[in-house]
mmCIF file of C-alpha atoms in Angstrom:
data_model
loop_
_atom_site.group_PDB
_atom_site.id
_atom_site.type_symbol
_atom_site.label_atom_id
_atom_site.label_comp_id
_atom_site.label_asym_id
_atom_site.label_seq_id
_atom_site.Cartn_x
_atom_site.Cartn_y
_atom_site.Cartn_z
ATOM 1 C CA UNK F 8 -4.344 -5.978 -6.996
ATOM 2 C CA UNK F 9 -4.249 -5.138 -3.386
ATOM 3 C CA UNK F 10 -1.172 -4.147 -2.016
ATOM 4 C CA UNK F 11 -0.378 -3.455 1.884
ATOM 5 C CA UNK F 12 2.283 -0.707 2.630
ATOM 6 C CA UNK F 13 4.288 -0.392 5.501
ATOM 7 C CA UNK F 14 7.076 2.340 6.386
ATOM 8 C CA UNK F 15 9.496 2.068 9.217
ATOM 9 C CA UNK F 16 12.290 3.737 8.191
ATOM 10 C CA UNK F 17 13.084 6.214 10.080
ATOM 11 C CA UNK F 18 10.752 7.453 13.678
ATOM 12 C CA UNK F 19 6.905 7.485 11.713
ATOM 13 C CA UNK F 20 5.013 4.142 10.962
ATOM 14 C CA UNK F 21 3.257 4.034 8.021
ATOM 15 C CA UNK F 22 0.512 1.819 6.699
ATOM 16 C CA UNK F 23 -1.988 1.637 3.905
ATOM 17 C CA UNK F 24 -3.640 0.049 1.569
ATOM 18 C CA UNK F 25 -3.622 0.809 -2.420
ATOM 19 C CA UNK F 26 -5.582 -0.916 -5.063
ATOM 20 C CA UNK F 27 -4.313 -1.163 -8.359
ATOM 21 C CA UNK F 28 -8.122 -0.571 -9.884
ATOM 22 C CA UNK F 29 -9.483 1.537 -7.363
ATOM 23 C CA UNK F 30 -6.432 3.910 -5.708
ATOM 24 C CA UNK F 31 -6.176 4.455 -2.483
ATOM 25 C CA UNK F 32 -8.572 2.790 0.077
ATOM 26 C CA UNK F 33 -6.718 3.409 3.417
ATOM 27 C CA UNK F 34 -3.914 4.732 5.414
ATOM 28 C CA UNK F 35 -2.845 5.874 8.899
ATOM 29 C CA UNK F 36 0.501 7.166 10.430
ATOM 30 C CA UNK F 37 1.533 7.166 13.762
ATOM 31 C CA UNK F 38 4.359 9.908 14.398
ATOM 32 C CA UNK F 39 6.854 9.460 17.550
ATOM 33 C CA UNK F 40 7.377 13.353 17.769
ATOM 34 C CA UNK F 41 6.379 13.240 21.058
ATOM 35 C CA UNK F 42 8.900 10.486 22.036
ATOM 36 C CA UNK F 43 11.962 11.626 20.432
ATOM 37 C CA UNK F 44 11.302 15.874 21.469
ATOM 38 C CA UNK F 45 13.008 15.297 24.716
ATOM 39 C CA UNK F 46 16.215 13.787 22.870
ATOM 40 C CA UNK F 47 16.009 16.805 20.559
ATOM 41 C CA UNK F 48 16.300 14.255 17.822
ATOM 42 C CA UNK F 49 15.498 10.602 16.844
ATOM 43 C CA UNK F 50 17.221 8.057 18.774
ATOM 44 C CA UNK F 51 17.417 4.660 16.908
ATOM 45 C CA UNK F 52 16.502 2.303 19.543
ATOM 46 C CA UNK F 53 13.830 4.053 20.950
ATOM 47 C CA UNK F 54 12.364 4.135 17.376
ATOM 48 C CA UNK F 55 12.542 0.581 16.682
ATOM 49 C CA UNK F 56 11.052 -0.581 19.460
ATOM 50 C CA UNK F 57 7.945 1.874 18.802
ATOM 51 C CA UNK F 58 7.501 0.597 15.459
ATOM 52 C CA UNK F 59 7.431 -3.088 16.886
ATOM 53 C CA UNK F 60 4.494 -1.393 19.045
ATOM 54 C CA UNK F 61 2.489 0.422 16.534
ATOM 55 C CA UNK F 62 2.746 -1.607 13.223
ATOM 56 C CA UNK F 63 0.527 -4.391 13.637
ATOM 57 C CA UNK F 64 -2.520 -2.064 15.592
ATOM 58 C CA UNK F 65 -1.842 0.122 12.281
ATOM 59 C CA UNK F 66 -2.408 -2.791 9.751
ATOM 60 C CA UNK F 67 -5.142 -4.226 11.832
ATOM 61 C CA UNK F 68 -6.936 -0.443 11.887
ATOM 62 C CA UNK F 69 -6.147 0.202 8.072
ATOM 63 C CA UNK F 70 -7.949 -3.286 7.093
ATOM 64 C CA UNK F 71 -10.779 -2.369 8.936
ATOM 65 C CA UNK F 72 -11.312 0.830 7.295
ATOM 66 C CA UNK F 73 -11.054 -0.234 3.952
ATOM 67 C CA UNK F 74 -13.318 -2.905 5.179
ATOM 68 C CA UNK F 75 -10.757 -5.445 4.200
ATOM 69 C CA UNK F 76 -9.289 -9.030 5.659
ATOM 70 C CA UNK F 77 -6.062 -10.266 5.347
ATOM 71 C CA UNK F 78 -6.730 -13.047 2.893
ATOM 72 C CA UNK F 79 -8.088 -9.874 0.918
ATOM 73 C CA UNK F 80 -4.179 -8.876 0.714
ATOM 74 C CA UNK F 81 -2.499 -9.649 -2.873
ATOM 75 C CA UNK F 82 0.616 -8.598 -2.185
ATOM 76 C CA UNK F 83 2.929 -7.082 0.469
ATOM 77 C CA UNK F 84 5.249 -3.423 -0.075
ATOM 78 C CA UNK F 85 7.865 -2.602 3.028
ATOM 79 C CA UNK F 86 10.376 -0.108 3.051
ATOM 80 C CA UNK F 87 13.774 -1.805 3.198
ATOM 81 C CA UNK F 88 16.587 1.055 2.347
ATOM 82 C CA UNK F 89 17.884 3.885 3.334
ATOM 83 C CA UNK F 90 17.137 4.612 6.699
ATOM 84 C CA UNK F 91 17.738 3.402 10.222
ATOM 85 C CA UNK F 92 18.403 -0.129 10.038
ATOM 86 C CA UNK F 93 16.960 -1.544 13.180
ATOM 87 C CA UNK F 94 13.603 0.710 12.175
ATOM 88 C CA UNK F 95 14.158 -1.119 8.781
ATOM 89 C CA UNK F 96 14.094 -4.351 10.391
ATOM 90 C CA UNK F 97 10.541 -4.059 12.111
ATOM 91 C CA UNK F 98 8.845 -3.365 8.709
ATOM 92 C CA UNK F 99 10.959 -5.670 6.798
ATOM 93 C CA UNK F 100 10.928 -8.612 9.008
ATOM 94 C CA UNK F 101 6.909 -8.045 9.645
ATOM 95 C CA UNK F 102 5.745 -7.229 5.874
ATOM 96 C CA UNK F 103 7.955 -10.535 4.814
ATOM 97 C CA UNK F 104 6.496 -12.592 7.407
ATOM 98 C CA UNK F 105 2.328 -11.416 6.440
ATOM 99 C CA UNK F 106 3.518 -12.208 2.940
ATOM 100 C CA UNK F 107 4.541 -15.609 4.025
ATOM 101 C CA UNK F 108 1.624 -16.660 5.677
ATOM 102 C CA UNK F 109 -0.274 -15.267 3.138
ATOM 103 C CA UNK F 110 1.499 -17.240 0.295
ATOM 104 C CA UNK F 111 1.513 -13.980 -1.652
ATOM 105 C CA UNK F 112 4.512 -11.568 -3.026
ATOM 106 C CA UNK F 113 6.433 -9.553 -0.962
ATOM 107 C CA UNK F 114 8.730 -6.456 -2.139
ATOM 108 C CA UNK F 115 11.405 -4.297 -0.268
ATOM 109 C CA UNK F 116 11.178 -0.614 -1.455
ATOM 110 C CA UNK F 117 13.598 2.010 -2.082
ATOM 111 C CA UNK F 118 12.353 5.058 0.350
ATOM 112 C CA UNK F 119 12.982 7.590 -1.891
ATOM 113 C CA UNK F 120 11.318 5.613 -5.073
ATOM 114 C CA UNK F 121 8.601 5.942 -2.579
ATOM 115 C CA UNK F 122 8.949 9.757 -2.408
ATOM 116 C CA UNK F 123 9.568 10.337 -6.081
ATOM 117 C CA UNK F 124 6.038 8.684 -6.700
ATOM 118 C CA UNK F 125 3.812 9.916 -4.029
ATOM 119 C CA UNK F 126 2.729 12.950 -6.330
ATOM 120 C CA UNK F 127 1.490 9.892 -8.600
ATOM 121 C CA UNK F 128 -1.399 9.323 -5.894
ATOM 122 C CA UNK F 129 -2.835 12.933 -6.853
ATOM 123 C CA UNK F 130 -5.608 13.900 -9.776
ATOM 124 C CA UNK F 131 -3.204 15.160 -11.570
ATOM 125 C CA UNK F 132 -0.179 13.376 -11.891
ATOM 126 C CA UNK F 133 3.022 14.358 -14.060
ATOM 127 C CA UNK F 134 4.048 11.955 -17.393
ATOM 128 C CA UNK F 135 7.065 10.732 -17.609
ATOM 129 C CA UNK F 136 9.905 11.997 -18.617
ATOM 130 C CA UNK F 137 10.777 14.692 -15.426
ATOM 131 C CA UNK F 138 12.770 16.096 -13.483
ATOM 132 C CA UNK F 139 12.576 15.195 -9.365
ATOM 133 C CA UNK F 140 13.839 16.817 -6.682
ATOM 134 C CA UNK F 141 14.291 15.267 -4.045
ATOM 135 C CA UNK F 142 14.201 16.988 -1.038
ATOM 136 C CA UNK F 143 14.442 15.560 2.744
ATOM 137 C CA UNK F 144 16.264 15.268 5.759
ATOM 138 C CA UNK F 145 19.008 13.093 4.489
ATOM 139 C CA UNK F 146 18.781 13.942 0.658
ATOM 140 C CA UNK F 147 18.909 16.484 -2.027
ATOM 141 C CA UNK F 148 18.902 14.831 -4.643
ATOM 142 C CA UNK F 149 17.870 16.224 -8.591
ATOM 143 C CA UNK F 150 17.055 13.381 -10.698
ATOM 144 C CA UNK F 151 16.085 13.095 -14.281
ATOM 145 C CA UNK F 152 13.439 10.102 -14.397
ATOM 146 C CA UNK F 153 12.173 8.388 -17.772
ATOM 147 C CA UNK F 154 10.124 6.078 -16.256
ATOM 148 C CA UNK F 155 9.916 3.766 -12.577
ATOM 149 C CA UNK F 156 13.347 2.494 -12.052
ATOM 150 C CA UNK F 157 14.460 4.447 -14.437
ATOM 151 C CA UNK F 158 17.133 7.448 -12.824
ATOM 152 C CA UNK F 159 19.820 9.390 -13.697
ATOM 153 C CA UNK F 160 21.066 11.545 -10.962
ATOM 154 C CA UNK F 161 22.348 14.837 -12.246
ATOM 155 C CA UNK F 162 23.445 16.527 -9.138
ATOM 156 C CA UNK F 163 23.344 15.784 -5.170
ATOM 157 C CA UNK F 164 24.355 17.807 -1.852
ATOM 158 C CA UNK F 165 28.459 17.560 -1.420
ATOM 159 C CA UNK F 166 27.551 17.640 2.203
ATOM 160 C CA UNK F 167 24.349 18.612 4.363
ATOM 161 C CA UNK F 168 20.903 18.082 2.680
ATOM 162 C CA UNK F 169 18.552 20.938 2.444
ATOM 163 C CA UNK F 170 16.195 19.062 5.242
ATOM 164 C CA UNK F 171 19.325 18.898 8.050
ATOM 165 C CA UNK F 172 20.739 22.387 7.037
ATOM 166 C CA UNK F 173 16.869 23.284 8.304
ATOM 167 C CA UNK F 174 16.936 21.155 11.340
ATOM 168 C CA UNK F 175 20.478 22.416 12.292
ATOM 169 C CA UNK F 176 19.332 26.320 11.863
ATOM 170 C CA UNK F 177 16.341 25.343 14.269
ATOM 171 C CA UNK F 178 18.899 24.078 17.114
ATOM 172 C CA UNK F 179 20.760 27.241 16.496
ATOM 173 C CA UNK F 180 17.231 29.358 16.945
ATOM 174 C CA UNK F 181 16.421 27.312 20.051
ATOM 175 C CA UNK F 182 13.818 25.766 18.535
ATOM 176 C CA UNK F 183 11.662 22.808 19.082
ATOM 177 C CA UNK F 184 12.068 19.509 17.417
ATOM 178 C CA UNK F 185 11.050 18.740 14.948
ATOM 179 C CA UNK F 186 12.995 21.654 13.600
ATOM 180 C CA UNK F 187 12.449 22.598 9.849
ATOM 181 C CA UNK F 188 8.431 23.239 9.929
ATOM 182 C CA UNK F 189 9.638 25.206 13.179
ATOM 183 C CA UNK F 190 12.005 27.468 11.262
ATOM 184 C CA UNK F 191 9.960 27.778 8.111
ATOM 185 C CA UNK F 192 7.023 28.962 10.907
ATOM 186 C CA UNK F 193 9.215 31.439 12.798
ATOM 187 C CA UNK F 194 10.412 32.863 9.324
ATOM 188 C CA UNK F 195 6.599 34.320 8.486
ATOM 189 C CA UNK F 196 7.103 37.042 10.781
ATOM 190 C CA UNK F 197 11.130 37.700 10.177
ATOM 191 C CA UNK F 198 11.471 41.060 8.200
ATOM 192 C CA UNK F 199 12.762 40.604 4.650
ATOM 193 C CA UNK F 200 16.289 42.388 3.433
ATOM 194 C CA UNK F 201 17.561 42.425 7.151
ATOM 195 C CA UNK F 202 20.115 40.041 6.451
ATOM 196 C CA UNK F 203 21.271 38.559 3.211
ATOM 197 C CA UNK F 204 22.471 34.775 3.169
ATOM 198 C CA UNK F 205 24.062 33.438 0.555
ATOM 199 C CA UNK F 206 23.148 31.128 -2.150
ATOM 200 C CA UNK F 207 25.379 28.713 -2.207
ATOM 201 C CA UNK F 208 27.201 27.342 -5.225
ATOM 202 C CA UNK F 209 24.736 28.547 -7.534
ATOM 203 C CA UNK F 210 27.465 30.570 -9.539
ATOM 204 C CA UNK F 211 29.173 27.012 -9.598
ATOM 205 C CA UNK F 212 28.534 25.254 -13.173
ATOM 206 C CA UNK F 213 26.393 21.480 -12.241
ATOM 207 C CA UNK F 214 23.504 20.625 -10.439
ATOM 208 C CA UNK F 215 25.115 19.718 -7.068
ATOM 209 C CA UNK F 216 24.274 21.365 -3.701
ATOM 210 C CA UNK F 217 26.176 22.354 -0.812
ATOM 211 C CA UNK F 218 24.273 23.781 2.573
ATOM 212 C CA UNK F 219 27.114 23.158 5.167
ATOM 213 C CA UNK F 220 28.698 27.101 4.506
ATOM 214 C CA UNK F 221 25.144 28.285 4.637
ATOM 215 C CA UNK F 222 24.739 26.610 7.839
ATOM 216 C CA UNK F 223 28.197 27.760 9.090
ATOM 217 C CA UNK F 224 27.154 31.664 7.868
ATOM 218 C CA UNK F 225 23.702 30.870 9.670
ATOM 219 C CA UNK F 226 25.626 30.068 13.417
ATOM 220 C CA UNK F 227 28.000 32.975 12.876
ATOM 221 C CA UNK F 228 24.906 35.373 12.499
ATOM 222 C CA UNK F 229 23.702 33.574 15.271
ATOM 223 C CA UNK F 230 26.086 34.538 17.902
ATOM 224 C CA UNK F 231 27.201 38.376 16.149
ATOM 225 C CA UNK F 232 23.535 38.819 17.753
ATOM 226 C CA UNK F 233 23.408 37.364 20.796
ATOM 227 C CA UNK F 234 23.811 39.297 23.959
ATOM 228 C CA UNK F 235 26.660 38.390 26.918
ATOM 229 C CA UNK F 236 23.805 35.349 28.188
ATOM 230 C CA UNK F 237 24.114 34.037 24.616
ATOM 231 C CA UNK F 238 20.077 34.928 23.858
ATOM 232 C CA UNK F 239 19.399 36.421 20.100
ATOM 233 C CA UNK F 240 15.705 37.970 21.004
ATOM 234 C CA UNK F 241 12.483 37.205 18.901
ATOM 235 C CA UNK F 242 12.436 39.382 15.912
ATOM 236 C CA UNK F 243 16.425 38.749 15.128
ATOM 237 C CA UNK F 244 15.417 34.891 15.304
ATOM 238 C CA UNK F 245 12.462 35.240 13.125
ATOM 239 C CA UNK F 246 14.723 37.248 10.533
ATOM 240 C CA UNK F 247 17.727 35.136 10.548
ATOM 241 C CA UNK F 248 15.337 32.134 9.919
ATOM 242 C CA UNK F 249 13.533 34.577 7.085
ATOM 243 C CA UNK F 250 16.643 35.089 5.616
ATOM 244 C CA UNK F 251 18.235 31.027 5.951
ATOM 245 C CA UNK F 252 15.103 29.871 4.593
ATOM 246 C CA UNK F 253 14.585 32.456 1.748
ATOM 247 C CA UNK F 254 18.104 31.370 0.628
ATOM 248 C CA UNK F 255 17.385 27.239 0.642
ATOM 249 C CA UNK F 256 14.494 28.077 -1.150
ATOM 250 C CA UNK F 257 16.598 30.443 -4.102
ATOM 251 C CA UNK F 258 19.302 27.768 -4.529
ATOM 252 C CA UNK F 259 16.827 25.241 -5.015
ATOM 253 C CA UNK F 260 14.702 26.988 -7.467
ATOM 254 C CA UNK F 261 18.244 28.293 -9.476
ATOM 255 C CA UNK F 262 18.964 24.657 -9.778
ATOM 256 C CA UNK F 263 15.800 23.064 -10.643
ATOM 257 C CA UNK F 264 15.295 25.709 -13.367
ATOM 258 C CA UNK F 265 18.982 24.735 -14.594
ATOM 259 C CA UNK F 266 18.282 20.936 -14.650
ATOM 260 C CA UNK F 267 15.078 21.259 -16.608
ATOM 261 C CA UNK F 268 16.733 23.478 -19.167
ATOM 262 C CA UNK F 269 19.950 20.930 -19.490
ATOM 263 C CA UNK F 270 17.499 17.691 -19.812
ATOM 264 C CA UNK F 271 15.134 19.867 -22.338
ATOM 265 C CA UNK F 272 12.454 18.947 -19.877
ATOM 266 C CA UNK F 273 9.173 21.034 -18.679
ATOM 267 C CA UNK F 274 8.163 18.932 -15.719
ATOM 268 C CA UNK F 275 9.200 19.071 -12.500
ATOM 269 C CA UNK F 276 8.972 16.630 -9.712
ATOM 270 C CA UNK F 277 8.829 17.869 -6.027
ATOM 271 C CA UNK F 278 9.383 15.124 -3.355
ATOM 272 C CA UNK F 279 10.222 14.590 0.434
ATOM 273 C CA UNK F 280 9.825 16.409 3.729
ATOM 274 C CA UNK F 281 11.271 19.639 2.848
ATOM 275 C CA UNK F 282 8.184 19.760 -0.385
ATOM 276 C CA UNK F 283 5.703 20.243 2.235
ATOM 277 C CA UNK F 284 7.443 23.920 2.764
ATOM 278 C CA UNK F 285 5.082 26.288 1.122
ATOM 279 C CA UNK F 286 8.040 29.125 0.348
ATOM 280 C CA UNK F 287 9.656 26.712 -1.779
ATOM 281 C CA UNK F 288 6.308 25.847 -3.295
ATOM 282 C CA UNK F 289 5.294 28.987 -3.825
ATOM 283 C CA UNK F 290 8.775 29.815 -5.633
ATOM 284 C CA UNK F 291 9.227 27.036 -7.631
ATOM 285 C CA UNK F 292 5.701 27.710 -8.984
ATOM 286 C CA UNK F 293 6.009 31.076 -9.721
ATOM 287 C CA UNK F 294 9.824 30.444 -11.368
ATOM 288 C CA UNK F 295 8.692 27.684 -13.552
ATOM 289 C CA UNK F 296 5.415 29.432 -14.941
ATOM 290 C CA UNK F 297 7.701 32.332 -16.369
ATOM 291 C CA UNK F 298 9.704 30.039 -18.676
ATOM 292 C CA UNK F 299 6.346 27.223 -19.306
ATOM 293 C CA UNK F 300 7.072 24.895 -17.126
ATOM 294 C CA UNK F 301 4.977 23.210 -14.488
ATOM 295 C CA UNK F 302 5.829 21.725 -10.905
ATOM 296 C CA UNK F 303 4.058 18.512 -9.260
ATOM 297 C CA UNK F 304 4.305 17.898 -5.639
ATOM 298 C CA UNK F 305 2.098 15.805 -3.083
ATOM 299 C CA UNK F 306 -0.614 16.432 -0.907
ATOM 300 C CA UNK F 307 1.322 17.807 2.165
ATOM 301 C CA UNK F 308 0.570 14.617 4.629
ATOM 302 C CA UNK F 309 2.006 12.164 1.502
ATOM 303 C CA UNK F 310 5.530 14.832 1.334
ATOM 304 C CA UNK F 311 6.576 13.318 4.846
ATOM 305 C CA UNK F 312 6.949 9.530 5.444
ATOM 306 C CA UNK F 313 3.897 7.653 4.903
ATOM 307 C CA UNK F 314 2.757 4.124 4.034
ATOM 308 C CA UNK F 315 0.849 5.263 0.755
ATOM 309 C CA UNK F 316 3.942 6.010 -0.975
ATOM 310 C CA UNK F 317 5.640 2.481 0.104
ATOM 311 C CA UNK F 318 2.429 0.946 -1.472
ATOM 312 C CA UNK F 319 1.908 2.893 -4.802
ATOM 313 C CA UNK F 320 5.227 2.177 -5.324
ATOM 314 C CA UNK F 321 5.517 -1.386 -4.471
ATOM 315 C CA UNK F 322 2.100 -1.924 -6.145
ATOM 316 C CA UNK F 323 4.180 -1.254 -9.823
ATOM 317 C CA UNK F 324 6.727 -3.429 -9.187
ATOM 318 C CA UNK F 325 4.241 -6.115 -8.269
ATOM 319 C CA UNK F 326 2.310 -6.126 -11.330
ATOM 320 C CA UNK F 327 5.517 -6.048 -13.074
ATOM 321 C CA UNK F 328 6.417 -9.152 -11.423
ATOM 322 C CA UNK F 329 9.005 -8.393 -9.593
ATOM 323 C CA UNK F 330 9.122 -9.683 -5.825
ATOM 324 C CA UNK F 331 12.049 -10.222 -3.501
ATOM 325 C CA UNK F 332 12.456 -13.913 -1.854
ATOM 326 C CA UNK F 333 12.031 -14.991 1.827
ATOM 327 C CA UNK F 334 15.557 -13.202 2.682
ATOM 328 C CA UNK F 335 14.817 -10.284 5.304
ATOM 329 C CA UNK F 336 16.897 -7.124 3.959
ATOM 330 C CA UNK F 337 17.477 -4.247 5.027
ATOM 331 C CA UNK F 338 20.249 -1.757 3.266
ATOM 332 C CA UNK F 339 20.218 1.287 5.275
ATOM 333 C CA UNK F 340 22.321 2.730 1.982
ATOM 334 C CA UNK F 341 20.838 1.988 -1.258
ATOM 335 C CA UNK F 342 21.597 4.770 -4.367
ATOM 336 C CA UNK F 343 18.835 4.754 -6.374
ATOM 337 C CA UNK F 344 20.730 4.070 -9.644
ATOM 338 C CA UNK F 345 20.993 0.062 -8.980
ATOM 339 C CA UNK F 346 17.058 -0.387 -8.903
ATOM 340 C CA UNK F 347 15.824 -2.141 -12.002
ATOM 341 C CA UNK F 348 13.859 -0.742 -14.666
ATOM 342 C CA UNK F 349 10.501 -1.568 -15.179
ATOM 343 C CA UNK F 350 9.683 -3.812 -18.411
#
């Protein structure tokens, strides 16, 4: 079965083309970095309209790659929820439409079932039961997941997510956008045991998060070293960013080791933007092979927003014949807990 994928949910546009038999055949992303840099940040309009631009070139160029036609399509995968809504829209409104004209089954994605499953495109993919985190802009999330569509959420951020605590911290450093590959950058030459952040809530019993004091502690550090002209120079902004991201990356690992012991599980599940980090990689690997455990992540260009993800994921849904009707939806907040199991 040959399933297009489109993503539009938030400022990249992502297409590709997965085959039930054969894997992946094609993809391609087109990222609007460049446009939104000057705003410091995505601006919603701006990143609708560029997805009304770029999608159809994209499915066009990802056909011909795979060496593909249209009527070669067997079904149709957009993201419709969470994210921007108008950027929902565009992929919504065109993947419906193709699957119209087509006469062929269209289904509206969850975004972050998308990211939960994008390590399932890899050699080596995990068996179910895990445990995910899920780790973005707009979500930390730890999940314990027995199969697709079936999630239990056993702790969440009270406030920032790990991904906008890192995109805050980079405002604060003066950094480009996008910020959190920035910081984690400027934090490779920041000297180690200069300052000492603090992990937050990890002496709290649960699996929930909470970055907005860490971000708070971050700003204060911030301006106890700037001079009178308000400028913190370069080796005090590559060890403040040392230290925020060394302490993201120790809260996560405390809790992900704590979740896999509660659900008597030995898998973990690495998803989203903030995966894509190679500190938190690095410690999460080296945490979970002293007590036998093992962590799964994807390729680094499948850990941001791409169409693969949207397709794979779609793609199981299909052949479990589900499919949405001719409606257009778009639910910019969707928990993951009212998707339906697979059968």
């Amino acid at each position: 079965m040959l399933i297009l994928g489109i993503e539009t949910s938030c400022d990249e546009t992502g297409i590709a083309l997965y085959d039930s038999e054969r894997g992946l055949l094609a993809e391609a992303l087109y990222s609007q970095i460049e446009l939104h840099t000057e705003y410091g940040g995505v601006v919603p309009e701006l990143a609708s309209r560029d997805h009304i631009r770029k999608t159809l070139p994209l499915i066009e160029q990802v056909l011909a790659e795979a060496g593909c036609q249209r009527q070669d399509i067997a079904g149709v995968a957009y993201t419709s929820g969470p994210g921007l809504v108008g950027a929902l829209m565009v992929g919504a409104m065109i993947g419906r439409s193709l699957a119209y004209a087509l006469n062929i089954p269209g289904i509206g994605v969850h975004h972050m079932e998308g990211h939960l499953l994008a390590p399932m495109l890899e050699d080596n993919p995990p068996d179910f039961p895990f445990v995910a985190l899920l780790v973005s802009g707009g979500h930390t999330q730890l999940v314990r997941v027995d199969g697709i569509g079936q999630y239990q959420l056993l702790g969440e951020s009270l406030d920032d997510a790990a991904g906008e605590a890192f995109d805050k911290t980079a405002k604060m450093l003066k950094l480009p956008y996008p910020g959190g590959p920035q910081v984690a950058k400027l934090a490779e030459s920041g000297e180690p045991g200069r300052f000492t952040f603090p992990r937050p809530m990890v002496k709290h019993p649960g699996l929930d998060f909470s970055f907005s004091g860490l971000k708070t502690y971050t700003l204060n550090t911030v301006h106890e070293h700037a001079n009178q002209e308000g400028v913190v120079d370069e080796q005090t902004r590559a060890d403040i960013a040392h230290a925020f991201q060394r302490a993201v990356v120790e809260t996560l690992v405390i809790k992900c080791k704590r979740a896999l012991k509660q659900e008597s599980l030995s898998q973990l599940v690495m998803a989203g933007g903030v995966s894509a980090n190679r500190e938190l990689r690095v410690g999460l690997e080296q945490a979970l092979a002293k007590i036998n455990a093992q962590v799964f992540y994807a390729r680094p260009e499948f850990c941001t927003d791409n169409g693969a993800m949207i397709a794979y994921a779609g793609c199981q849904r299909l052949l479990a014949g589900q499919g949405d009707t001719l409606s257009v939806i778009a639910t910019p907040r969707w928990p993951m807990d009212q998707l339906l199991a697979l059968t």
